Coordinates of C-alpha atoms in Angstrom, one line a residue:
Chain A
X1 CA -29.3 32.0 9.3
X2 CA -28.2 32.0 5.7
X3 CA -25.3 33.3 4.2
X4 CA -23.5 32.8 0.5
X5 CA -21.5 29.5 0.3
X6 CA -18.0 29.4 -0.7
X7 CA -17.4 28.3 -4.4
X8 CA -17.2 25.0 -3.6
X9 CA -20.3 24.2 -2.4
X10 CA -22.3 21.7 -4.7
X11 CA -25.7 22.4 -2.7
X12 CA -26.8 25.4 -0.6
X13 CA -30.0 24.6 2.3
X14 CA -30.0 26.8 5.2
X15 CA -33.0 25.5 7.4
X16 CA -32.4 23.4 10.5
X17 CA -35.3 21.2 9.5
X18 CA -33.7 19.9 6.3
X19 CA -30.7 18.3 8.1
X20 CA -31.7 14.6 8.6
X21 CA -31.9 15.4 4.4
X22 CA -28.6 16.2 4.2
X23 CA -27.2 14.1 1.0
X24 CA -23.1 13.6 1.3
X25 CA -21.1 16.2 0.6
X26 CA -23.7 18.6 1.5
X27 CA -22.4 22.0 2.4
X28 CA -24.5 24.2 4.3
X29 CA -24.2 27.5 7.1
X30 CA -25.8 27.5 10.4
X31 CA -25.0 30.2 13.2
X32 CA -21.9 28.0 14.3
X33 CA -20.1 28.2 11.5
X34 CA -20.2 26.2 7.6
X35 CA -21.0 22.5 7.9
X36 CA -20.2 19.7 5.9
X37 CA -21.8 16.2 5.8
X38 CA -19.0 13.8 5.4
X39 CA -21.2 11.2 6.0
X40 CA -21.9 8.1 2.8
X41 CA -18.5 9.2 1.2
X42 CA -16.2 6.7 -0.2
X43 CA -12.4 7.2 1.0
X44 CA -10.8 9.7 0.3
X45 CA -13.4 11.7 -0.7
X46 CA -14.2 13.2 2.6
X47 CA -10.8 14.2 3.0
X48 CA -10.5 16.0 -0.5
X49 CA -13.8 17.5 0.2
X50 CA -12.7 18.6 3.6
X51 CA -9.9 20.3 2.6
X52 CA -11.1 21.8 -0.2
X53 CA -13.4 23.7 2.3
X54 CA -10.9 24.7 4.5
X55 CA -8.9 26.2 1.9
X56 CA -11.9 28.0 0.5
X57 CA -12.5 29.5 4.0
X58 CA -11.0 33.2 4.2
X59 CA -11.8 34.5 7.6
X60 CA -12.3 32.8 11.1
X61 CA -15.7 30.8 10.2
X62 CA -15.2 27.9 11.5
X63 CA -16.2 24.3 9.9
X64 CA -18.6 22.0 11.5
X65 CA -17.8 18.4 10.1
X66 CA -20.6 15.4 10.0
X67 CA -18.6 12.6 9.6
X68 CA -19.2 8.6 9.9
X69 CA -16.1 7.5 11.3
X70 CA -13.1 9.1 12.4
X71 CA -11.1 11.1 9.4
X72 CA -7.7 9.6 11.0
X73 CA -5.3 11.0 7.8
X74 CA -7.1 14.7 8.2
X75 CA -5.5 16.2 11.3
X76 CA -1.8 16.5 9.5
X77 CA -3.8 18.0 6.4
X78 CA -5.0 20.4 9.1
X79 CA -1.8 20.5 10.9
X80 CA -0.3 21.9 7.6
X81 CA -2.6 24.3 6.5
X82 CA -2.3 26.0 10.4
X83 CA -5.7 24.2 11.1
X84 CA -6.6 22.4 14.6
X85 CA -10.0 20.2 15.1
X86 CA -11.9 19.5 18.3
X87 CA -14.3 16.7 18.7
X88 CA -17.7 17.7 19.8
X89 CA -21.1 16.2 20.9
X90 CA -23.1 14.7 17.7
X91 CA -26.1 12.4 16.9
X92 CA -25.7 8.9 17.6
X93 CA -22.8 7.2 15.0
X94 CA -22.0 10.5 14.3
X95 CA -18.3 11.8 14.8
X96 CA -18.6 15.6 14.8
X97 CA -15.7 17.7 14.4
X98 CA -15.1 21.5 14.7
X99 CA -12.2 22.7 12.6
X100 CA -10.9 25.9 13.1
X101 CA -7.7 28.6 12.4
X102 CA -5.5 27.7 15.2
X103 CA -4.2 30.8 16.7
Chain B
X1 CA -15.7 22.9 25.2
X2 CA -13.6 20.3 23.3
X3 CA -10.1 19.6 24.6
X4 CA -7.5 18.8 22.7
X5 CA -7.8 15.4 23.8
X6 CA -10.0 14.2 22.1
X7 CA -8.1 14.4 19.1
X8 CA -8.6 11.4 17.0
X9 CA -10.8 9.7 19.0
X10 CA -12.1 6.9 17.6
X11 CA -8.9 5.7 15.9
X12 CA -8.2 3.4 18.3
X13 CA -10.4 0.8 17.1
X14 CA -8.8 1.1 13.6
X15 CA -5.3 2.0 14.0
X16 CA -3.0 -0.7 15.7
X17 CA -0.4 -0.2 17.7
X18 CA 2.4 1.5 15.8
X19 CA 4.6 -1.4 16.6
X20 CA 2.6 -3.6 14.9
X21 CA 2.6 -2.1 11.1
X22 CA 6.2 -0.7 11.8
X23 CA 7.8 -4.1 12.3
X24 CA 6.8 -5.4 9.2
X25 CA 8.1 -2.4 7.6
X26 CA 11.1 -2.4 9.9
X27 CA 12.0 -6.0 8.7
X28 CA 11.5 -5.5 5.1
X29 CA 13.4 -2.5 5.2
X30 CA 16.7 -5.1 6.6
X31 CA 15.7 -7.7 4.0
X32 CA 16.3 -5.1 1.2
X33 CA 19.6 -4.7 2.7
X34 CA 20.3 -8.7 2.7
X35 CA 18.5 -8.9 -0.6
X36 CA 21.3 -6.7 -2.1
X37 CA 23.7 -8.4 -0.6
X38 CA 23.1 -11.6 -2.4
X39 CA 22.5 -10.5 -5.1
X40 CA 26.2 -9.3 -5.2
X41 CA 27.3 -12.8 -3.8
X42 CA 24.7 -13.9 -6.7
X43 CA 26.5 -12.1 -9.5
X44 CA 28.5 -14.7 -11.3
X45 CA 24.9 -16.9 -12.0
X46 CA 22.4 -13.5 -12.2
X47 CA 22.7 -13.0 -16.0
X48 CA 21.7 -16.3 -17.2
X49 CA 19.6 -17.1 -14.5
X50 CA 16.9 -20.1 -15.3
X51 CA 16.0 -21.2 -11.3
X52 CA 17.1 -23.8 -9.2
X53 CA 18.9 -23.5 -5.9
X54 CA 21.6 -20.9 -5.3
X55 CA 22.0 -17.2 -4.5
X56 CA 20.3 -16.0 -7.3
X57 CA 17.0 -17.6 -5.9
X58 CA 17.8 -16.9 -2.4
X59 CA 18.3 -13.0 -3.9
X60 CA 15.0 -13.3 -5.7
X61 CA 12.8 -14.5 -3.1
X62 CA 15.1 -11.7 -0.1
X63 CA 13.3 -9.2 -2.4
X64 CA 9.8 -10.6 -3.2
X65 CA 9.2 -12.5 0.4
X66 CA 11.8 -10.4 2.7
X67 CA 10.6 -7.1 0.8
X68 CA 7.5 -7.0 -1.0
X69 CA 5.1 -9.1 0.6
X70 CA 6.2 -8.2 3.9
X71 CA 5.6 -4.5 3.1
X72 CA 2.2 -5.7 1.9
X73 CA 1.1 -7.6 5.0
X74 CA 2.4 -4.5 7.4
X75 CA 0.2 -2.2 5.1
X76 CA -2.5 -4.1 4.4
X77 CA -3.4 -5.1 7.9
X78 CA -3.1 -1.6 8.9
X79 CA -4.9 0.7 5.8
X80 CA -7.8 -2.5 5.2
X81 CA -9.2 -1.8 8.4
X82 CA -9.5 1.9 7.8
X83 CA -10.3 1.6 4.5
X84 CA -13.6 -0.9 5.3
X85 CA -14.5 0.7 8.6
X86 CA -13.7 -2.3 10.7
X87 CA -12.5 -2.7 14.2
X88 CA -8.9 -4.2 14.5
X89 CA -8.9 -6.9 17.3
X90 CA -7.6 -5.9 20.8
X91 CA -5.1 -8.9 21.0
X92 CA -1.6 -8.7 20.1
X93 CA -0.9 -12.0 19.8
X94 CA -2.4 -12.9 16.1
X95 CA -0.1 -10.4 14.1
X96 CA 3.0 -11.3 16.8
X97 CA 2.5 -14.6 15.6
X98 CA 2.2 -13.6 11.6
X99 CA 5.3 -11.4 11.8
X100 CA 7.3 -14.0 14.0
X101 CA 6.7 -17.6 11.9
X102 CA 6.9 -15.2 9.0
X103 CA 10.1 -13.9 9.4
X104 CA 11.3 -17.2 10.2
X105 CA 9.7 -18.9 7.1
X106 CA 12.1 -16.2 5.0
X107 CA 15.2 -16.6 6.9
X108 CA 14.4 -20.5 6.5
X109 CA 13.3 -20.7 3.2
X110 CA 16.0 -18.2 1.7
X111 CA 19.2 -20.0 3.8
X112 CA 17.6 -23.4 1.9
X113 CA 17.7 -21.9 -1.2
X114 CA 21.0 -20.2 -1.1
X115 CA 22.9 -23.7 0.6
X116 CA 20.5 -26.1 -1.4
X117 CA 19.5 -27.3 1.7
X118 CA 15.9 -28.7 1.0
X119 CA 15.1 -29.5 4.3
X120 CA 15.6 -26.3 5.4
X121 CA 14.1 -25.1 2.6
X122 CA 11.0 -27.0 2.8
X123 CA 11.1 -25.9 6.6
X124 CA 11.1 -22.3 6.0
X125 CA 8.2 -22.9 3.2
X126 CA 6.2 -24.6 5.8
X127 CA 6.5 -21.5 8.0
X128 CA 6.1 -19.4 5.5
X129 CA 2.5 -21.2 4.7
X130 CA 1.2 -21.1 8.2
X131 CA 2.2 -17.3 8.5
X132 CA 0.3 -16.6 5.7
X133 CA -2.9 -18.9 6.3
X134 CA -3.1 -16.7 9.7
X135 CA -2.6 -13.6 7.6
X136 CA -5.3 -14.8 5.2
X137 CA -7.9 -15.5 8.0
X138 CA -7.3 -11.9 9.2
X139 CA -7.3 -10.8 5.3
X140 CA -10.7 -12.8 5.2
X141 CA -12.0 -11.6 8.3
X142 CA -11.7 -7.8 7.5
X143 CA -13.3 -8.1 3.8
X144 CA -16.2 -10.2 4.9
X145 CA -17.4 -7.6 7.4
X146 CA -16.1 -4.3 4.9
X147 CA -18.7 -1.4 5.0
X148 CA -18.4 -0.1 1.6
X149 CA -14.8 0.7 -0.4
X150 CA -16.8 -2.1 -2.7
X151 CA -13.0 -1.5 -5.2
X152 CA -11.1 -2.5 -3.1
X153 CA -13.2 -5.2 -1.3
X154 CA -13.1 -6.8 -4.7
X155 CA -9.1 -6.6 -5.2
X156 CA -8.7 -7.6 -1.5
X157 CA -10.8 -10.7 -2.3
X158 CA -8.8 -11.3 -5.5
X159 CA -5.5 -11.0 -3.8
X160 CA -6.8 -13.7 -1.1
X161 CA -7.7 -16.0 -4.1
X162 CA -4.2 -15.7 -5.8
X163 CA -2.7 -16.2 -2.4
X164 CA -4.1 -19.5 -1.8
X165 CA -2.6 -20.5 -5.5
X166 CA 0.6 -18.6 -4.5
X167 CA 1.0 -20.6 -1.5
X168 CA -0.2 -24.4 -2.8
X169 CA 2.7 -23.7 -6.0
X170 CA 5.0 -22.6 -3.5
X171 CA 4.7 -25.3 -1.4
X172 CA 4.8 -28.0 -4.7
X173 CA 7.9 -26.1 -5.6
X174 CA 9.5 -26.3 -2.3
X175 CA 8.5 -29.9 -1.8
X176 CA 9.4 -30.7 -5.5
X177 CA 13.6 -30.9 -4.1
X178 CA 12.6 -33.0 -1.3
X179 CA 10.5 -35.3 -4.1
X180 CA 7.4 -34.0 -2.7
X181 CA 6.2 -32.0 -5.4
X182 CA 2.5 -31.7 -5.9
X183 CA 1.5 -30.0 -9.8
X184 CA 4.0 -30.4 -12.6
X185 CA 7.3 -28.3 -11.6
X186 CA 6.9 -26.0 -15.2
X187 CA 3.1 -25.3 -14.8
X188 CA 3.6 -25.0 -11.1
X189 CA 6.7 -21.8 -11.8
X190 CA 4.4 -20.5 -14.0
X191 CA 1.4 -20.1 -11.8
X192 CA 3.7 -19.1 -8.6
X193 CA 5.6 -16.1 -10.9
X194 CA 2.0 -15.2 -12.3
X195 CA -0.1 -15.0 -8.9
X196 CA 2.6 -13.8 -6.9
X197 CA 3.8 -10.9 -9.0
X198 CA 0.5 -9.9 -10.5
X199 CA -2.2 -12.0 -8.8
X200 CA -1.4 -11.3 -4.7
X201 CA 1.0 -8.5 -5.1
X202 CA -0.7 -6.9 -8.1
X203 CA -4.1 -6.8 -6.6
X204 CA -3.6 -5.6 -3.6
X205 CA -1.2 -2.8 -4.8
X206 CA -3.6 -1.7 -7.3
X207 CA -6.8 -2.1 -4.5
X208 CA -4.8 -0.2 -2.0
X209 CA -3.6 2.7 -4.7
X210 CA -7.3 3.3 -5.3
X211 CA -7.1 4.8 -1.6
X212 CA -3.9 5.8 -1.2
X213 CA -3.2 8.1 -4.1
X214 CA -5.9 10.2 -4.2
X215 CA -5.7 10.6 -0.4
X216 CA -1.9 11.8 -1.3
X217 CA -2.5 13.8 -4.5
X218 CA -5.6 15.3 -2.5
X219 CA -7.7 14.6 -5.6
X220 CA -10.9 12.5 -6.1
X221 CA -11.8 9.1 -6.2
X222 CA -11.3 7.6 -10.0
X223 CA -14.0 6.7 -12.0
X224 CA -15.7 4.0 -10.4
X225 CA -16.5 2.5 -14.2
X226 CA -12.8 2.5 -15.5
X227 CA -11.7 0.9 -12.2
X228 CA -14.8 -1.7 -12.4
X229 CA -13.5 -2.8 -15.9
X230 CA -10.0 -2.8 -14.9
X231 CA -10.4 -5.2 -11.8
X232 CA -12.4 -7.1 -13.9
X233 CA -10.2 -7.8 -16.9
X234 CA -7.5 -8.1 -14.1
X235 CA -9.9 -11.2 -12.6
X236 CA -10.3 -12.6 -15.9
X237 CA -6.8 -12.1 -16.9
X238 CA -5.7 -14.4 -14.3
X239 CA -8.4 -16.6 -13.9
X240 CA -7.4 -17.3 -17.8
X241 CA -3.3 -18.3 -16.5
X242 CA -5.2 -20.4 -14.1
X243 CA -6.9 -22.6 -16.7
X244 CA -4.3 -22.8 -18.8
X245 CA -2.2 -23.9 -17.0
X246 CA -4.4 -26.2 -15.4
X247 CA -4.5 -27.8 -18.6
X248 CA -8.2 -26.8 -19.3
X249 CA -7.4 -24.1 -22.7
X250 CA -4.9 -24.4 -25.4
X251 CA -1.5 -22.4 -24.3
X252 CA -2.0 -20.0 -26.8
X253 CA -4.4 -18.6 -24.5
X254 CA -1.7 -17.5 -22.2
X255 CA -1.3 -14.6 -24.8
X256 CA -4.9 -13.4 -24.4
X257 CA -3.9 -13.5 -20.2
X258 CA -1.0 -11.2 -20.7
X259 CA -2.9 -8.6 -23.2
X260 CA -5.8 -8.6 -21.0
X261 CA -3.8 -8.1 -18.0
X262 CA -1.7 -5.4 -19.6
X263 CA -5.0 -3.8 -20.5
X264 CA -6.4 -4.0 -17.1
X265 CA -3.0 -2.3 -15.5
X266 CA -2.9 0.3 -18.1
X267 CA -6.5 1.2 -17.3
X268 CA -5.4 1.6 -13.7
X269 CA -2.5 3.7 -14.6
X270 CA -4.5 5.6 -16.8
X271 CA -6.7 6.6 -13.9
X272 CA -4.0 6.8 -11.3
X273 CA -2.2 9.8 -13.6
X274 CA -5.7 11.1 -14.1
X275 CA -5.2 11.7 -9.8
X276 CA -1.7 12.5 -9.5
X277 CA -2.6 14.9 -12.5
X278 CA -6.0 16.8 -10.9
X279 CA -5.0 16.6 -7.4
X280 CA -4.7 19.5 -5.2
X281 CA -1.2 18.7 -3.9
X282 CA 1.2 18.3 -7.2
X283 CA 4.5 18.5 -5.6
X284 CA 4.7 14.5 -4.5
X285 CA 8.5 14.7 -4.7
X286 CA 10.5 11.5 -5.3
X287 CA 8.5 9.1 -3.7
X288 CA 5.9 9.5 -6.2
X289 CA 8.9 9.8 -9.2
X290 CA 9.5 6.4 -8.1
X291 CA 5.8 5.3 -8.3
X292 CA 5.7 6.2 -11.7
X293 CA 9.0 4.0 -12.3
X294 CA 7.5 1.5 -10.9
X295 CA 4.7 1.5 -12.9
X296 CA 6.9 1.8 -16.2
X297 CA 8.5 -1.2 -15.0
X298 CA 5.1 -3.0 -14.3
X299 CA 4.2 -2.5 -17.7
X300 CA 7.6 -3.2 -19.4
X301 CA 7.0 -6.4 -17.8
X302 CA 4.6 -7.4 -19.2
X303 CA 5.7 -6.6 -22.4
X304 CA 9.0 -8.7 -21.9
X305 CA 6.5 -11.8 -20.9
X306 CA 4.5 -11.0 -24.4
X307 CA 8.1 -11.0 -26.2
X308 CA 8.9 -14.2 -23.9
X309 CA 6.1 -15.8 -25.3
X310 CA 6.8 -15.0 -29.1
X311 CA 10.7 -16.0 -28.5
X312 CA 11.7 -12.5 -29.3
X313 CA 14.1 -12.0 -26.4
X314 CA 17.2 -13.4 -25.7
X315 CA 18.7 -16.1 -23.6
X316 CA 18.8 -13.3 -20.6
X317 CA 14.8 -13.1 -21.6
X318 CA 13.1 -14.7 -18.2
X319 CA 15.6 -12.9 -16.3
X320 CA 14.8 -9.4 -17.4
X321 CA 11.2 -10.1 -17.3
X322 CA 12.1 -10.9 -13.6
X323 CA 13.9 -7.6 -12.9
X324 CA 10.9 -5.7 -14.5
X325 CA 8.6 -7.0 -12.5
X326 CA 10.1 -7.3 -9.0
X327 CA 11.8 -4.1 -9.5
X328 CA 9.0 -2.3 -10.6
X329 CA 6.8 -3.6 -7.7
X330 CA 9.4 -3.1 -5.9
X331 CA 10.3 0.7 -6.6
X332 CA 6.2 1.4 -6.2
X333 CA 6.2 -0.1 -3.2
X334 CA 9.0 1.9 -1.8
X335 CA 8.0 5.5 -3.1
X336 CA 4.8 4.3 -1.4
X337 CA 6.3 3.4 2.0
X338 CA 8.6 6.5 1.9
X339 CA 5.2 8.3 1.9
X340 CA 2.7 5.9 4.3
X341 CA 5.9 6.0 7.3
X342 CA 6.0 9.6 7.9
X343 CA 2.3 9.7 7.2
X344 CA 1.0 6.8 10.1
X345 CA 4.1 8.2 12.3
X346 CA 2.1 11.3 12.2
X347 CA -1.1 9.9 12.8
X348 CA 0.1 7.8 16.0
X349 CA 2.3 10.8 17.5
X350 CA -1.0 13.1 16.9
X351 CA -3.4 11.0 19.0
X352 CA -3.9 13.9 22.1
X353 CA -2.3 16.7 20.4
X354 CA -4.0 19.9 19.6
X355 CA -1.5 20.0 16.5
X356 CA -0.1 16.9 15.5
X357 CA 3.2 16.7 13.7
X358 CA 3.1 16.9 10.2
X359 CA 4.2 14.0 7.9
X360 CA 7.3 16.2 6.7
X361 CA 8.5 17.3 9.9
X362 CA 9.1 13.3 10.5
X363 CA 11.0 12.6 7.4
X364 CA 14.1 12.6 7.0
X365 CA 14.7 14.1 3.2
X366 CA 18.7 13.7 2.7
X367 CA 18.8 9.7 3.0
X368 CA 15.5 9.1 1.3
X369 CA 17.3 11.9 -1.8
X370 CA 20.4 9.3 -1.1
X371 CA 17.8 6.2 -1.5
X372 CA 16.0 7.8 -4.4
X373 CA 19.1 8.2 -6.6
X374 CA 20.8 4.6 -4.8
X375 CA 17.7 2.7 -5.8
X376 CA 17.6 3.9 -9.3
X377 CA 20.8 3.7 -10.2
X378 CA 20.6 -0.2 -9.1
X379 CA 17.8 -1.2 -11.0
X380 CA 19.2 0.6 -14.4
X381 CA 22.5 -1.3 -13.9
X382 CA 21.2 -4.4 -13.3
X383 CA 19.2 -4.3 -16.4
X384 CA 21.8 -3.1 -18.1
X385 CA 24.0 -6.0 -16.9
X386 CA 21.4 -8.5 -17.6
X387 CA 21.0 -7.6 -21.3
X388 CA 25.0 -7.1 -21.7
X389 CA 25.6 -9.9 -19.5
X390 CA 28.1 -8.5 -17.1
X391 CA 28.5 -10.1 -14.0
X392 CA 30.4 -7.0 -12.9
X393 CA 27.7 -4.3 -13.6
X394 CA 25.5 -7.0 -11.6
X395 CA 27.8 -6.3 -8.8
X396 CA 27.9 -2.5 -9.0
X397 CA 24.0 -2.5 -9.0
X398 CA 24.0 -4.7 -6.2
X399 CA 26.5 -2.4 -4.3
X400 CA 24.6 0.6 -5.4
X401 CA 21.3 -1.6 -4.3
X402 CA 23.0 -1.9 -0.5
X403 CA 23.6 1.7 -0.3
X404 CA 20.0 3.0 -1.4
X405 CA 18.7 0.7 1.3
X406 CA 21.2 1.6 4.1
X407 CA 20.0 5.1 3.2
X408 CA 16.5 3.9 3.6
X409 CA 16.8 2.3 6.6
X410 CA 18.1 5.6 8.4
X411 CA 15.0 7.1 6.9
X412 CA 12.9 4.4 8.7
X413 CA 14.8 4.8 12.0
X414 CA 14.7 8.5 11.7
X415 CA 10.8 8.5 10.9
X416 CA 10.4 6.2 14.2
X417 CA 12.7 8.6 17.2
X418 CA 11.0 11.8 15.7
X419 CA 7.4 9.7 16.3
X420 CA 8.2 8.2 19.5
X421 CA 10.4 11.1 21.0
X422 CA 7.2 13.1 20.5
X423 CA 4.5 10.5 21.9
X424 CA 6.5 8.4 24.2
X425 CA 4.8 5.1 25.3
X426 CA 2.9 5.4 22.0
X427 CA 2.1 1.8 21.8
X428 CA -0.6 2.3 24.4
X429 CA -2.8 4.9 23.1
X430 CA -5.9 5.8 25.5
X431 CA -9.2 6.3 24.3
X432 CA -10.9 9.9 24.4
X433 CA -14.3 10.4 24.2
X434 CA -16.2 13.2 22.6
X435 CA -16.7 16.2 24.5
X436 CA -19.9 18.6 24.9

């Protein structure tokens, strides 16, 4: 599935197959919600990046984060924009996150 | 499904136990209070100031030892590790050890200074030294394995350098009142003052900004070019105190040090403000007032040491150039900590919550307002009293100075009940593991 990007998406790719391509700071949508690779991002770029997403987000899509190491200063960011993240299964090295509008 | 357990997994291995950072800050937080307090005890001798043993020194080295350094070590062996991606190690005992003969080495060193006791003087120094070797190894141990953050590798690496010249100039000038002095006591002050202020402290400040305030102003990471040539001109800048005073280039080149380094910190400002001013989050409140102070008073200072240097200032000269740069380092570094406390309390009382506290419900606004205004108010009237050489408006700062970190330290406190009344037992985090 593709679908329009929010504005602050540098780079649009919608297949599955592309994903071991992704280049940091990617932004992409998939049936589970809008990713982002975090992934080969300098501190505190991911962060920024993050967040700027989240922001951009109007309705209840939820982000799928791809991120290298645990983003340990995001959760209050989250906290404060009335956001929560859950941890889910990734590849190998890979610390996946699923944000989403806590209810 | 995710639980809410699993929230920040994979921390562990990169955040210490909150205990761990928070004493350091803890005791630097009840050395500003003593530091104060000399300094009022110090007054009569403050404006005219020119070294040697007494309160004055005792005062100086409460603030840059008791206060400054010992903020640095609490932060630096708790951000480095997140910052280069490297595992903390399991065991307790190395920063135990660090905080313990480190404390001791100020209360030793400072009580020598202030009764002209060089025995106990030279005591203190000595435990001062091996607190900081350990430190050092750790320092060592965390760049040498750094994935990435190449910036701040490279100021990390500078600070350890000036470090090691901190700590042999230290130890000459310690040993120099029990006639065991190893460089020249002039070259040897000028070195210490040099690689403390702007060599250990500088670097690492500046290394650790690149991180922390674009993570605050929510803003991205400065231009990797600028902050290249800064850290280099910074590297040269002090590489170029070294030899001269080493003997190895004419003095006049101590000139060339100062404008290079002023260069090299106005280039980091420069980009800094370029953060603060892009960021996504603008309202940074006080704390970041105060970083801005402190970064006028960084670069005052040098100007003071370029007007030192062409005999333009006064007789109260070298001691104003020692309130600019001390306080300025020192009002940074607190608008800093009034900002990384609330900010790793929330972190450590958020491991296993679905919604962690925020950083601003664990701060405690009223006494850091109090501190903001306290602090100040203290610095401006002690420079006032050093150029009008008052010994009373020395007192008032100093009295001022006690109140701003009384208000501080019921900040601190505060920041650490909200935390732990919220995650009891928090020094024993468990480890999550991801969910399908």
């Amino acid at each position: 599935m593709c679908a329009v990007l929010p504005k602050t998406a540098p780079r649009e790719i919608c297949s599955e197959s592309a994903r071991s391509a992704r280049t940091p700071g990617e932004q992409w949508r998939d049936t589970d919600g809008i990713h982002i690779e975090a992934r080969g991002l300098a501190p505190p770029a991911p962060l920024v990046a993050i967040i700027k997403l989240v922001e951009s987000v109007l309705d209840a899509t939820p982000v799928i984060v791809h991120h290298d190491r645990d983003p340990v200063p995001l959760y209050a960011e989250l906290a404060q924009r009335g956001w929560i993240a859950q941890r889910i299964e990734g590849e190998t090295g890979e610390v996946r996150l699923r944000l989403s509008k806590g209810s | 499904m995710a639980i809410a357990s699993t929230f920040l997994g994979g921390a562990k291995g990169r955040l210490l136990a909150p205990s761990i950072p928070f004493r350091f800050f803890a005791t630097a937080v009840l050395f500003q209070g003593l530091a104060w307090l000399a300094l009022l005890w110090a007054a009569p001798s403050v404006p005219r100031f020119a070294g040697g043993l007494g309160w004055p020194l005792a005062s100086l080295h409460l603030f840059t030892l008791g206060v400054l350094m010992m903020t640095a070590i609490g932060a630096s062996l708790q951000l480095l590790p997140v910052a280069t991606r490297q595992a903390v190690p399991a065991a307790k005992w190395p920063y135990d050890l660090v905080w313990s003969l480190y404390t001791a080495g100020v209360v030793g060193l400072t009580s020598g200074m202030a009764s002209a006791a060089p025995t106990v003087l030279l005591g203190g120094a000595i435990a001062l030294a091996s607190a900081l070797l350990i430190f050092l190894f750790l320092l060592v141990r965390n760049l040498r394995g750094a994935k990435g953050m190449r910036l701040v590798v490279v100021h990390g690496w500078a600070a350890c350098w000036s470090l090691l010249v901190l700590l042999g100039t230290g130890l000459s000038l310690a040993g120099g009142y029990s006639g065991l002095a190893l460089f020249e006591r002039q070259s040897a002050i000028g070195l210490h003052v040099t690689f403390a202020g702007y060599g250990f402290m500088g670097m690492l400040v500046m290394g650790l900004s690149y991180i922390l305030v674009p993570m605050f102003a929510l803003s991205d990471n400065p231009a990797p070019r600028w902050a290249s040539l800064s850290v280099a001109l910074a590297i040269v800048a002090l590489a170029l105190a070294l030899l001269v005073s080493f003997g190895m280039l004419p003095t006049h080149f101590f000139r060339l040090y100062l404008g290079i380094g002023a260069v090299a910190f106005a280039i980091h400002v420069a980009l800094m403000v370029q953060s603060l001013r892009t960021g996504m989050r603008q309202g940074l409140g006080k704390s970041f007032v105060l970083v801005r102070l402190g970064w006028t008073g960084l670069g005052a200072s040098f100007l003071a040491a370029l007007a030192l240097e062409f005999q333009v200032l006064t007789v109260s000269g070298p001691t104003l150039f020692g309130v600019l740069l001390v306080g300025g380092l020192l009002t940074m570094l607190l608008g800093v900590l009034s900002r990384i406390v609330p900010f790793l309390a929330s972190m450590h009382a958020g491991a296993g919550r679905r919604r962690p506290p925020t950083p601003s419900s664990l701060t405690a606004q009223r006494p850091l307002d109090i501190h903001f205004y306290s602090h100040v108010a203290a610095l401006l009237t002690l420079l006032v009293a050093v150029l009008l050489d008052s010994v009373w408006l020395v007192r008032a700062s100093a009295v001022v100075g006690v109140l701003g970190a009384a208000a501080f330290g019921v900040f601190f406190v505060n920041a650490w009940q909200r935390m732990t009344q919220i995650a009891p037992g928090i020094d024993v985090p468990t480890a999550p593991k991801p969910q399908a």
